[in-house]
CSV table of C-alpha atoms in Angstrom, one decimal:
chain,number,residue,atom,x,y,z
A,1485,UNK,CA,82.4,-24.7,21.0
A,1486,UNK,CA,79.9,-22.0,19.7
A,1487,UNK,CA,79.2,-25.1,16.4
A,1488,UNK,CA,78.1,-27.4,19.4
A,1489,UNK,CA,75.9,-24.6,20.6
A,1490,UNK,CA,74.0,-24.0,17.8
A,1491,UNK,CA,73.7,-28.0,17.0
A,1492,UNK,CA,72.6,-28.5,20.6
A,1493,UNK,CA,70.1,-25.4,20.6
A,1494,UNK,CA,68.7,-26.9,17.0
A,1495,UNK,CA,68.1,-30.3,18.4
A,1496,UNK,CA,66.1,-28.5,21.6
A,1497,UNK,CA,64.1,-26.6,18.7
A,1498,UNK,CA,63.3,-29.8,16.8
A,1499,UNK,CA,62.9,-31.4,20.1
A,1500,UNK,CA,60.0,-29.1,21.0
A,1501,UNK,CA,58.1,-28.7,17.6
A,1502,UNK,CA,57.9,-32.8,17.5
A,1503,UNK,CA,56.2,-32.6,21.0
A,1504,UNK,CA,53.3,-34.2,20.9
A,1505,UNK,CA,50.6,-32.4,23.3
A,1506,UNK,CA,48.6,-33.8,25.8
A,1507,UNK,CA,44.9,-34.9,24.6
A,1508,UNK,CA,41.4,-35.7,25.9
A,1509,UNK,CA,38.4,-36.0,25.0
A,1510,UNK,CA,35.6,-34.3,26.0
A,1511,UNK,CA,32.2,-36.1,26.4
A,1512,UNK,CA,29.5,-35.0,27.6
A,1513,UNK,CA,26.2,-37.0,28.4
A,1514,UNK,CA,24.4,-36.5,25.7
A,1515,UNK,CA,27.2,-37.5,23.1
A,1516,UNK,CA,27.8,-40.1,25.2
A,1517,UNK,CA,24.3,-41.9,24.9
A,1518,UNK,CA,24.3,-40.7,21.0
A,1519,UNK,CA,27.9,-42.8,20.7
A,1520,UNK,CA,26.7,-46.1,23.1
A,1521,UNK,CA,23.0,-46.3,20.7
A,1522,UNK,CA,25.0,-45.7,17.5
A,1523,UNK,CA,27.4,-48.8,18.9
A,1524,UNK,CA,25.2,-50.6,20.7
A,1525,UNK,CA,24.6,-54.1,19.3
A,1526,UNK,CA,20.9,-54.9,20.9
A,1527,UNK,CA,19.6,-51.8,18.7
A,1528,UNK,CA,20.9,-52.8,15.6
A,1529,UNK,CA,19.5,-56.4,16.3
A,1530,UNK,CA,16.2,-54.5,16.9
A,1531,UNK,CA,16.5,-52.9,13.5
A,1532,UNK,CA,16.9,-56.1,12.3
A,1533,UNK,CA,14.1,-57.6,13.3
A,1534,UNK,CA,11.5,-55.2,12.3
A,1535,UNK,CA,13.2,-55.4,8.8
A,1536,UNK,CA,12.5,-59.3,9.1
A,1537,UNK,CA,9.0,-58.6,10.1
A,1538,UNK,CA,8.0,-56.4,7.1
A,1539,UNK,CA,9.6,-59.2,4.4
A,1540,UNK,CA,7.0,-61.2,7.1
A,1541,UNK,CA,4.3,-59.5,5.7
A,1542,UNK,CA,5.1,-58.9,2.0
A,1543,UNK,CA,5.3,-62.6,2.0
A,1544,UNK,CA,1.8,-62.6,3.7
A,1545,UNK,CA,0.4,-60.2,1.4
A,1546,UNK,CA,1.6,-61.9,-1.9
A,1547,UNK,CA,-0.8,-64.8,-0.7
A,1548,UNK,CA,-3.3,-62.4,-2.1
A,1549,UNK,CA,-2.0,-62.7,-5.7
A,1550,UNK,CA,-2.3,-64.4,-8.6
A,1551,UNK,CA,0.4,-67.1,-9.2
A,1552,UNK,CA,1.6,-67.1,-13.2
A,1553,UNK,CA,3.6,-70.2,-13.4
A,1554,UNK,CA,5.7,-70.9,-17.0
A,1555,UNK,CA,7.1,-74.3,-17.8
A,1556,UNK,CA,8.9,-75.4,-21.3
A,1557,UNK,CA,9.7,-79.5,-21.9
A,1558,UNK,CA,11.7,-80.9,-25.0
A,1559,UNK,CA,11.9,-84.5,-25.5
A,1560,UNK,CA,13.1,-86.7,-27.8
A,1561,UNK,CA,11.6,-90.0,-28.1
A,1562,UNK,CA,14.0,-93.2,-28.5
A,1563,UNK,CA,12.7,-96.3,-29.8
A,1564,UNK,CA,14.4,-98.6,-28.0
A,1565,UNK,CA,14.0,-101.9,-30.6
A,1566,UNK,CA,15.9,-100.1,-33.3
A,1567,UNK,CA,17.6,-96.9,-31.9
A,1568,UNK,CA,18.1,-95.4,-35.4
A,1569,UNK,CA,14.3,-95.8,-36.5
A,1570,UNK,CA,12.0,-93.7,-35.2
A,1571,UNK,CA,8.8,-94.8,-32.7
A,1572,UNK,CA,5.6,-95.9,-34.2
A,1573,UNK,CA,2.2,-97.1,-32.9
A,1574,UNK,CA,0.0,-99.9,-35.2
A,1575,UNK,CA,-3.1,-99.1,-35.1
A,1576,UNK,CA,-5.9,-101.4,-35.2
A,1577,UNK,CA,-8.2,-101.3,-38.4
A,1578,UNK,CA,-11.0,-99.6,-36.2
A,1579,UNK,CA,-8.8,-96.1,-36.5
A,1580,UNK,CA,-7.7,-96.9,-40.1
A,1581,UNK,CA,-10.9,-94.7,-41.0
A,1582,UNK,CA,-10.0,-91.9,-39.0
A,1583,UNK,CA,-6.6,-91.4,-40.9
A,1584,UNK,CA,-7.9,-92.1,-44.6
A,1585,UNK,CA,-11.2,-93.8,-46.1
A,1586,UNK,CA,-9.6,-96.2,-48.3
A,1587,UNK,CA,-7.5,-97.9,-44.9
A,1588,UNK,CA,-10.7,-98.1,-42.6
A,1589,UNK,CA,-10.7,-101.6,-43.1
A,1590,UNK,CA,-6.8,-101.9,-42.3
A,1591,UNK,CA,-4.2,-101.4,-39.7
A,1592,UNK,CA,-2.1,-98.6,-40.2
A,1593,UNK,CA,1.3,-97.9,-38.7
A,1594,UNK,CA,1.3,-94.4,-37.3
A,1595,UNK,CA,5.1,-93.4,-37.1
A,1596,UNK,CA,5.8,-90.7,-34.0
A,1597,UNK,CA,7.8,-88.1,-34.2
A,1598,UNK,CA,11.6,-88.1,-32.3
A,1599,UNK,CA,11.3,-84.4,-31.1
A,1600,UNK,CA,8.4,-82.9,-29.2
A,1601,UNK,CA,8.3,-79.8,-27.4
A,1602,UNK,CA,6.1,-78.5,-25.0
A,1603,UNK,CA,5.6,-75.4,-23.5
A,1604,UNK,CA,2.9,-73.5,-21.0
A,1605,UNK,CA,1.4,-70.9,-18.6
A,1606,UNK,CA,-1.1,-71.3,-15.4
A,1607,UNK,CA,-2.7,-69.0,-13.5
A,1608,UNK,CA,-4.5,-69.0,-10.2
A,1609,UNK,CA,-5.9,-66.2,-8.2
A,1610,UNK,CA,-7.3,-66.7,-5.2
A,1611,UNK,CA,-11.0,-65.1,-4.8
A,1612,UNK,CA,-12.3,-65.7,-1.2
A,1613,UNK,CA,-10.8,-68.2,1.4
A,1614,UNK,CA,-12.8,-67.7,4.2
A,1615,UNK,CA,-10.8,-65.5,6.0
A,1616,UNK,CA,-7.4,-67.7,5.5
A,1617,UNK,CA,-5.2,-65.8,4.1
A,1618,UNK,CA,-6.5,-62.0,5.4
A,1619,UNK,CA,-6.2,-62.8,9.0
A,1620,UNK,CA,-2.6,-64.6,8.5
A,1621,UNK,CA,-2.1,-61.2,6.7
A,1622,UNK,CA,-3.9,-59.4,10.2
A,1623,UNK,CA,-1.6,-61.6,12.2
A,1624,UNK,CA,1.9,-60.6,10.6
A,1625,UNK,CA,0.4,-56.7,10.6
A,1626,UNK,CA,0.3,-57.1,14.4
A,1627,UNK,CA,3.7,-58.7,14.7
A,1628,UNK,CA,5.6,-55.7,12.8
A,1629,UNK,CA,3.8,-53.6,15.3
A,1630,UNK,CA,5.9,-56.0,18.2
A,1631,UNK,CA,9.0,-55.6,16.4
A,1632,UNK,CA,8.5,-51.7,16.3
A,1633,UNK,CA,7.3,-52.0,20.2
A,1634,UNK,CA,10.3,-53.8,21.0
A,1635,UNK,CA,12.6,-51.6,18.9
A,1636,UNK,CA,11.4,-48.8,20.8
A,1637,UNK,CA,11.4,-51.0,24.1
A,1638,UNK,CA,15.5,-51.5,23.5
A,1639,UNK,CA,16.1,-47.8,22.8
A,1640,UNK,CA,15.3,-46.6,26.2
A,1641,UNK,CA,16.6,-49.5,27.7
A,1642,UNK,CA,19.8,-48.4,26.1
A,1643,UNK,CA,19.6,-44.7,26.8
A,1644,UNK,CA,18.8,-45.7,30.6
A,1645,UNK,CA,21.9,-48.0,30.4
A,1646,UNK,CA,24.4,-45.3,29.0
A,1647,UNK,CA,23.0,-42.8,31.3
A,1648,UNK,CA,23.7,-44.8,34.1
A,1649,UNK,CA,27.4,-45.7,32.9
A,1650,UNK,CA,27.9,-41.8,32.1
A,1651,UNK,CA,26.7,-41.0,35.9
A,1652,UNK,CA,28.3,-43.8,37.3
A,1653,UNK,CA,31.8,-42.9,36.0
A,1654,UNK,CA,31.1,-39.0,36.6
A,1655,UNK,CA,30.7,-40.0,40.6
A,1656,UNK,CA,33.7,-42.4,40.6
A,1657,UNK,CA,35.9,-39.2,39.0
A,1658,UNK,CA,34.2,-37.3,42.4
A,1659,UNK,CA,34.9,-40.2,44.3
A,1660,UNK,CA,38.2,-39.9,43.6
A,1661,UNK,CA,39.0,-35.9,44.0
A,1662,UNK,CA,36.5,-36.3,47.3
A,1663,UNK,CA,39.7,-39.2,48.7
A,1664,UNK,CA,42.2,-37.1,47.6
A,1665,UNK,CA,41.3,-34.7,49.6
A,1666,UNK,CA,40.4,-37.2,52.7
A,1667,UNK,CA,43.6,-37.9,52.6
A,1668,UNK,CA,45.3,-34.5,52.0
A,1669,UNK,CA,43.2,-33.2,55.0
A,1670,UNK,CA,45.4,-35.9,57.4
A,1671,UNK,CA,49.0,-35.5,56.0
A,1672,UNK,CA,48.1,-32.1,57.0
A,1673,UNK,CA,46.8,-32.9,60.4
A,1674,UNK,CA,50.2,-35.0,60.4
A,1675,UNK,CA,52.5,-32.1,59.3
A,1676,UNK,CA,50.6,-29.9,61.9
A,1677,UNK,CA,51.7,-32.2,64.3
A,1678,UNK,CA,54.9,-32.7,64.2
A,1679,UNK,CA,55.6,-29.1,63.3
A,1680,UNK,CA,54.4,-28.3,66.5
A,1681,UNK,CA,57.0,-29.9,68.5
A,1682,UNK,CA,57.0,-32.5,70.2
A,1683,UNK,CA,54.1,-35.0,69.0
A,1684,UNK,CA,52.9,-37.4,71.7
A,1685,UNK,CA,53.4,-40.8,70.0
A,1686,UNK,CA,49.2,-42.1,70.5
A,1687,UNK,CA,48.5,-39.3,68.2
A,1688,UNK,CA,51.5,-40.1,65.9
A,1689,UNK,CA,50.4,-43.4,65.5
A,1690,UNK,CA,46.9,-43.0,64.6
A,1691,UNK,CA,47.7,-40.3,62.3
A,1692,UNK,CA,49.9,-43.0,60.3
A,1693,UNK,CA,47.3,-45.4,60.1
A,1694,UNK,CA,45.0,-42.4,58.8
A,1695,UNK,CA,47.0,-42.0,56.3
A,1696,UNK,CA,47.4,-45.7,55.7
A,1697,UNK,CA,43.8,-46.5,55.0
A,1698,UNK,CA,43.3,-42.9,53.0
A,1699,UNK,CA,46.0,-44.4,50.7
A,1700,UNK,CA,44.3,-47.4,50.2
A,1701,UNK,CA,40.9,-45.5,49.7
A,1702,UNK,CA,42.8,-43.2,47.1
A,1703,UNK,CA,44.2,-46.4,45.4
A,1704,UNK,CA,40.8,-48.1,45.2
A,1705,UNK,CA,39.0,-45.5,44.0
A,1706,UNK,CA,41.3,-44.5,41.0
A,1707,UNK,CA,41.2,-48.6,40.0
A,1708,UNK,CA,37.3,-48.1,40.0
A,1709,UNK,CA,37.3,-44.8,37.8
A,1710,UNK,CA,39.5,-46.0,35.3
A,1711,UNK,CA,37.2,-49.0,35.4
A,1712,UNK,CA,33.8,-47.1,35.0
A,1713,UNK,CA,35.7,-45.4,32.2
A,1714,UNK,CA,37.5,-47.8,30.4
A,1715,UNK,CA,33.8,-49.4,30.2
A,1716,UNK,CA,32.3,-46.1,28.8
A,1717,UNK,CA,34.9,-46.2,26.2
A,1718,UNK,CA,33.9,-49.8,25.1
A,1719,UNK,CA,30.4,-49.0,24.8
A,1720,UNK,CA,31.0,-46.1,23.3
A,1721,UNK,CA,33.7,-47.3,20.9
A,1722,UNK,CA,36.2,-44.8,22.3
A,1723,UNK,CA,40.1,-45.8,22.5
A,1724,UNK,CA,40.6,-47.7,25.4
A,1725,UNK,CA,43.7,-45.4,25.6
A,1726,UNK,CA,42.4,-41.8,25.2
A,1727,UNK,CA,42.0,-39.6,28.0
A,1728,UNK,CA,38.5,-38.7,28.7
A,1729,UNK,CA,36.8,-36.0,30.3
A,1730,UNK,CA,33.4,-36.2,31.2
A,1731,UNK,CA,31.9,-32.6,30.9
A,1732,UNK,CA,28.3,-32.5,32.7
A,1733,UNK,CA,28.3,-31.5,36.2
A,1734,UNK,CA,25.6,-33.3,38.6
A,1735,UNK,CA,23.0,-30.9,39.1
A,1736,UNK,CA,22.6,-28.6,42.3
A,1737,UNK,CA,19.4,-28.5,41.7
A,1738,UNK,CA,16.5,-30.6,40.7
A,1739,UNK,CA,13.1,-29.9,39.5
A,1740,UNK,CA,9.9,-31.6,40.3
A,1741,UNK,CA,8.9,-34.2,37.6
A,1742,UNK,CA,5.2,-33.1,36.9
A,1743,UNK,CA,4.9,-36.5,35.6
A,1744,UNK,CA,1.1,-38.1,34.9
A,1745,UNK,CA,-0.3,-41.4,35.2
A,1746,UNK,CA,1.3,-44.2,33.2
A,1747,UNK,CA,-1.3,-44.9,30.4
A,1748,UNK,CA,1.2,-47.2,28.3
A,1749,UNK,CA,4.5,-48.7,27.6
A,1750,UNK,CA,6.3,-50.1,25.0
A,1751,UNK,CA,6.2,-53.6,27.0
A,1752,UNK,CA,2.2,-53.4,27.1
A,1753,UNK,CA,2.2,-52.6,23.4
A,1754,UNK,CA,4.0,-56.0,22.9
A,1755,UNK,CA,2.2,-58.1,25.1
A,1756,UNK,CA,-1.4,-56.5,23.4
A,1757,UNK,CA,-0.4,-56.7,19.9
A,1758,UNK,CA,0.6,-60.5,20.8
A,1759,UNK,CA,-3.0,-61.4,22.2
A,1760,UNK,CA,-4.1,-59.3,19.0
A,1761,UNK,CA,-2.1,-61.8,16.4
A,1762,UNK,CA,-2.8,-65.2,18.3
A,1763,UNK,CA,-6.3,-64.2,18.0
A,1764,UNK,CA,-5.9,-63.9,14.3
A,1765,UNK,CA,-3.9,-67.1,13.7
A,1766,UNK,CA,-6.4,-68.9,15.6
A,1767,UNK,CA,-9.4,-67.6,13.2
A,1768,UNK,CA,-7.0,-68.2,10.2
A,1769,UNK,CA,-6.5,-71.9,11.6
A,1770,UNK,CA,-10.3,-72.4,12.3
A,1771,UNK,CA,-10.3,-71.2,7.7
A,1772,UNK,CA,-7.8,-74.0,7.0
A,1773,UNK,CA,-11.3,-76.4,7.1
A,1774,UNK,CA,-13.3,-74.2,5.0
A,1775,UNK,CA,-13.2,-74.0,1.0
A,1776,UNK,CA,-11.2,-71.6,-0.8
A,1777,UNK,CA,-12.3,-69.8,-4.3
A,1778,UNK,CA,-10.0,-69.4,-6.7
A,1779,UNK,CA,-10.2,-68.8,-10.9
A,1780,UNK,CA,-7.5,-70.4,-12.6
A,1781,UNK,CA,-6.8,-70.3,-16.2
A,1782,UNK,CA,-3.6,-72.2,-18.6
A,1783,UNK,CA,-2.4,-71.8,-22.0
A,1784,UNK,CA,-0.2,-74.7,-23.5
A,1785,UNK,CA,1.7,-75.4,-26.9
A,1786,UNK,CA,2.9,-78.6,-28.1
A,1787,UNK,CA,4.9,-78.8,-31.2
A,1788,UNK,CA,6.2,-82.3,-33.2
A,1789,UNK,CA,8.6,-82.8,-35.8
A,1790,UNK,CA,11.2,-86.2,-36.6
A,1791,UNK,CA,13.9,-83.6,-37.1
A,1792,UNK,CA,14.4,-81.2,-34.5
A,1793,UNK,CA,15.9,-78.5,-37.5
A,1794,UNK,CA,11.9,-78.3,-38.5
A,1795,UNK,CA,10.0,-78.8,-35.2
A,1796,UNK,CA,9.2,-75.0,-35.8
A,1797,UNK,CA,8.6,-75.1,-39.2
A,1798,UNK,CA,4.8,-76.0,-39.1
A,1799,UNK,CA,2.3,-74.2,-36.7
A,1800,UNK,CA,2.0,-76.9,-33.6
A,1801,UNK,CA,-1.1,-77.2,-31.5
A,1802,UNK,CA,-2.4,-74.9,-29.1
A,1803,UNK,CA,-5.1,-75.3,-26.3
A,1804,UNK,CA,-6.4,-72.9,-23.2
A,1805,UNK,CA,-8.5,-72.7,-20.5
A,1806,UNK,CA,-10.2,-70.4,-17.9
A,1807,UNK,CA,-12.3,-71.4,-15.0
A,1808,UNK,CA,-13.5,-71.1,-11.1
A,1809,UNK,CA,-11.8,-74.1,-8.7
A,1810,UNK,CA,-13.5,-74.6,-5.2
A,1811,UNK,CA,-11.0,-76.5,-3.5
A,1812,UNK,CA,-13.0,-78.0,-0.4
A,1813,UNK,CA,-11.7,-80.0,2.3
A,1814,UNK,CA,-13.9,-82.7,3.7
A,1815,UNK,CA,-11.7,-85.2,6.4
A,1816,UNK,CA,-8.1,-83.7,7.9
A,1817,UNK,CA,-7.7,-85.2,11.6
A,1818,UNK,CA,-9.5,-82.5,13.6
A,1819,UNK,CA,-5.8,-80.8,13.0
A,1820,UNK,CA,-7.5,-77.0,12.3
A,1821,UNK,CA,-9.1,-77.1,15.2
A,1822,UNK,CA,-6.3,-78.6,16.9
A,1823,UNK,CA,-4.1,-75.8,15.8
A,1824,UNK,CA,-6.8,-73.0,16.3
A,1825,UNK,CA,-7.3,-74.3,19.9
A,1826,UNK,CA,-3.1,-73.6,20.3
A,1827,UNK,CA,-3.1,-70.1,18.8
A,1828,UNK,CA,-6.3,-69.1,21.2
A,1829,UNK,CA,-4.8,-70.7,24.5
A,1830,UNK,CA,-1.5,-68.7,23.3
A,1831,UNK,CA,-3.7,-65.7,23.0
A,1832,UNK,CA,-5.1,-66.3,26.6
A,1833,UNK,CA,-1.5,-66.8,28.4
A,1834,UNK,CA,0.0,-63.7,26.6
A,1835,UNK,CA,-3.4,-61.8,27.7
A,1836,UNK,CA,-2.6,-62.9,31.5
A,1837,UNK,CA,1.3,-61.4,30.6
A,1838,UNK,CA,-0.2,-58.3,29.7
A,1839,UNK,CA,-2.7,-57.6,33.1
A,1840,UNK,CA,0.3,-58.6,34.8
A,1841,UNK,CA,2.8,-56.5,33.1
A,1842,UNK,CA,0.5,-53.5,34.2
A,1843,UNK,CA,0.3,-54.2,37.7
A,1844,UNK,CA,4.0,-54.4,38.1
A,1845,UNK,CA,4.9,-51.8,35.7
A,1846,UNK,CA,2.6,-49.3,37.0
A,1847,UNK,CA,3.9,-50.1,40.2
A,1848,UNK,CA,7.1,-49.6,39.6
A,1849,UNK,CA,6.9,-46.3,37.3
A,1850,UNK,CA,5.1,-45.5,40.7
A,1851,UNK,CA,7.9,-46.1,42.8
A,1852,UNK,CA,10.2,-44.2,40.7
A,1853,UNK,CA,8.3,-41.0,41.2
A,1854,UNK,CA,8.0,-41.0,44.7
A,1855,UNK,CA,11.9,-42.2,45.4
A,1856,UNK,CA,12.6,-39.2,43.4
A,1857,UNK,CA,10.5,-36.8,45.3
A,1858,UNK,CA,11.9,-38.7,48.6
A,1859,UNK,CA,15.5,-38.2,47.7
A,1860,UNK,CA,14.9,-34.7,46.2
A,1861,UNK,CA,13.5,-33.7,50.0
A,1862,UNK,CA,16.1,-35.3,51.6
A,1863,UNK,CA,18.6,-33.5,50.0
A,1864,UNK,CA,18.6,-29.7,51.1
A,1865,UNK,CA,18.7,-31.8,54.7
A,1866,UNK,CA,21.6,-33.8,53.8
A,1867,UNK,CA,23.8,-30.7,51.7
A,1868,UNK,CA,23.0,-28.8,55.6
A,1869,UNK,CA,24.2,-32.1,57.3
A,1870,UNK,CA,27.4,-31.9,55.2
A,1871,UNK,CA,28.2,-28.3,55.4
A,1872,UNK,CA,27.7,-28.5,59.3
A,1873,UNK,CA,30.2,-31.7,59.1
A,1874,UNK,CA,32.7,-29.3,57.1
A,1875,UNK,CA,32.4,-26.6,59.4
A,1876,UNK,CA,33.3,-29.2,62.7
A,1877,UNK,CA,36.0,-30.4,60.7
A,1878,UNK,CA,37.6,-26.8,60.5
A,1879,UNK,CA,36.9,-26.5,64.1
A,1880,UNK,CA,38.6,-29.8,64.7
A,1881,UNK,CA,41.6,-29.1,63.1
A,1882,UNK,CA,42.5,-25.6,64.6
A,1883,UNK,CA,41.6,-27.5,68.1
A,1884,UNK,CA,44.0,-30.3,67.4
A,1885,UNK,CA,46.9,-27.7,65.9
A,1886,UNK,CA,46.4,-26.0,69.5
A,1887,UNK,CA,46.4,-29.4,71.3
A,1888,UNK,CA,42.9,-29.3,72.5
A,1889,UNK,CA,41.5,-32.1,70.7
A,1890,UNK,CA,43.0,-35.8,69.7
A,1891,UNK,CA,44.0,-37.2,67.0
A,1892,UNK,CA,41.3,-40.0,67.3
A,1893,UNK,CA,38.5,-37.1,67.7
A,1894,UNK,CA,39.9,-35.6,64.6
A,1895,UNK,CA,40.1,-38.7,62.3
A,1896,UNK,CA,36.4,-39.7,63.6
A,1897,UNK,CA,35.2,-35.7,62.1
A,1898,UNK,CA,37.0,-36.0,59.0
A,1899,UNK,CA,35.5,-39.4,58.3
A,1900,UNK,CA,31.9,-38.0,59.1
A,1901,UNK,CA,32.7,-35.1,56.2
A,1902,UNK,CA,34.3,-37.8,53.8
A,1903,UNK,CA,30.7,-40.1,54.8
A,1904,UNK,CA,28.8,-37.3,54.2
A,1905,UNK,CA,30.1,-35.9,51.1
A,1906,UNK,CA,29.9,-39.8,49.6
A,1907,UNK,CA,26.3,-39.6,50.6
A,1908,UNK,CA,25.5,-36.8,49.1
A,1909,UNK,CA,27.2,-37.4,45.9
A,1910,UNK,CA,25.2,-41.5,45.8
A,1911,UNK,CA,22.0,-39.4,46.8
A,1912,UNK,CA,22.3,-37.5,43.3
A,1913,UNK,CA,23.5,-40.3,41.3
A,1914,UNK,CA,20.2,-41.9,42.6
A,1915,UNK,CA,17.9,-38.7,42.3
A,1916,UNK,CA,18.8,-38.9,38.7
A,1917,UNK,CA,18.8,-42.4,37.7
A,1918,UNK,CA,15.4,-42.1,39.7
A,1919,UNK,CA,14.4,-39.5,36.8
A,1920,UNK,CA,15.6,-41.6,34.1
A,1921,UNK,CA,13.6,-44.3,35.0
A,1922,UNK,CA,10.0,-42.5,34.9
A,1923,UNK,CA,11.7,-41.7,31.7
A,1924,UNK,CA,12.1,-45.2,30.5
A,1925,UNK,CA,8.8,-46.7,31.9
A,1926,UNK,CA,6.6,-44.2,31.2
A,1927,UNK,CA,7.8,-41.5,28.5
């Protein structure tokens, strides 16, 4: 018996070392947005693209430089008559002279050689183009300048974002503690009731149906927590299944904004830097039609032998060059000034985006300052509003424990308190999203 003791006492010990405890995480808002940029997908696409908009303009800019081209040819001539002779030419007795004094007066059958081999380098360096290739080069300039813009653009739009997920699942976990006690406050009112005797069966009834739709408020509001959080995980690449607790607190307080006029945004940057490089791809189309300047020089070697062993054997020939080209074009279509006429009307509808942009902008980075300083009056009138609800409530329910109020009258107070409390809470969540977004628009 006292074996089994100790066996069953060893298995409890083993039992509670192997326990695994309980784990969350904590996350507070500012780990939260650092985890949902570090994971979020539209950034790294951002980063992307202003790394494909720099290889834009290093592939602009080496326009600008000289091209040194090398080529190398080997051949081997086949006479097709009689494959195993080699090629030869007869020339007239004109050239006789040219080869030898004695055979000016004959033909002479010049034999070519099977192998030849050619090799060479060219060189061209553009000198002045009219403005062709530096304003495609000003044009690409002003589109890395977008890509940053709009790089910068997606970040707030993605700290707003995970701000907003962060508050909105902070105010579903209040949502939830503020129904739990909604309906905590009538099971009370119910236990109240009937330990007082004899309940009249009016008041019975519309306890139970208190309850009822408490329950159901309870239920809905833990489905939309674990909702808001299971999305904050995702975003945030967090374990669907780990526990989280969300640390920050809404504030009690709020301080006035101090914020200025809005004198830019990354969204005008965008719109301005793309009126900037259709301009520039217009002027670089209109230099399409004039010349370009360019020095050019070429170096070639050509050596000849029947046996390919001793094509290297004697020193073969050699030529080069240097010069200035002017390449001019006299007859294309109209097409430059076809395409000019595209990048310049493109110019003029991104320039009516941009005045546009600002009106509405403005407007709305407006908007958000004064719906903050509207909300942030309104509250010290709503918290009052809400603590003179709790106090009724109180009232209420040592009236109905007496008898002197109804269990209608009592359900109809402690759903003002629960309407209040969720307005105060939605009146915070919107105070600061009302910050975040003079953030966004107008940081």
């Amino acid at each position: 018996m006292n074996k089994l003791k100790t066996v069953s006492a060893l298995f409890a010990l083993c039992a509670g070392l192997t326990t695994v405890p309980a784990y969350s995480l904590d996350l507070s808002l500012s780990d939260a947005v650092s985890r949902i940029k570090s994971e979020s997908h539209d950034l790294k696409k951002a980063d992307a693209n202003v790394k494909k908009a720099e290889a834009s303009l290093d592939a602009a800019n080496a326009n600008r430089w000289f091209k040194l081209e090398g080529s190398a040819t080997y051949m081997n001539m086949v006479n097709i008559e009689n494959p195993s002779e080699s090629m030869g030419i007869e020339l007239p007795p004109a050239f006789g002279g040219l080869i030898s004094e004695s055979l000016k007066d004959q033909s002479v059958m010049v034999e070519i050689p099977d192998n030849i081999f050619m090799a060479g380098l060219s060189l061209t360096q553009p000198i002045y183009t009219f403005g062709k290739i530096g304003n495609a080069v000003k044009g690409v300039k002003s589109a890395v300048k977008m890509s940053k813009s709009s790089q910068e653009l997606t970040r707030r739009e993605v700290e707003y974002s995970a701000t907003d997920l962060y508050w909105t699942a902070k105010m579903t976990d209040e949502i939830v503690k503020l129904a739990e006690q909604d309906l905590s406050n009538a099971r009370t009112a119910k236990k109240k009731l009937t330990s007082a005797g004899r309940a009249h069966r009016s008041n019975l009834l519309k306890i139970e149906s208190d309850i009822a739709t408490k329950e159901i408020n309870v239920s809905d509001a833990k489905f939309n927590r674990d909702t808001a959080h299971r999305m904050l995980k995702i975003l945030a690449g967090i374990d669907v299944n780990e526990e989280l607790v969300l640390t920050d607190e809404f504030p009690k307080e709020f301080p006035e904004l101090n914020a200025g006029e809005l004198k830019t945004t990354p969204q005008w940057e965008i719109l301005d830097e793309q009126v900037n490089m259709y301009e520039r791809m217009a002027r670089s189309q209109r230099a399409n039609g004039y010349p370009t300047l360019a020095a050019t020089a070429s170096y070639s070697y050509m050596s000849m032998a029947g046996d390919v062993g001793h094509m290297f054997d004697e020193k073969g020939s050699q030529s080069a060059y240097w010069g200035l080209a002017l390449q001019v074009p006299i007859f294309s279509g109209g097409i430059n000034r076809a395409n000019a006429t595209v990048e310049a009307m493109n110019a003029e509808a991104a320039r009516q985006d941009l005045a546009q942009a600002k009106k509405i902008t403005t407007e709305q980075y407006d908007n958000a300052k004064k719906q903050y300083d509207h909300l942030r009056g309104n509250l010290s009138t709503l918290e009052n509003a809400r603590d003179l609800a709790a106090k009724t409530y109180t009232l209420s329910q040592n009236r109905f424990a007496s008898g002197q109020t109804s269990a209608v009258d009592l359900a109809d107070v402690s759903a003002g308190l629960y309407q209040l409390d969720m307005a105060l809470l939605n009146t915070k969540y919107k105070i600061l999203m009302s910050a975040e977004s003079v953030k966004k628009l107008g940081e």
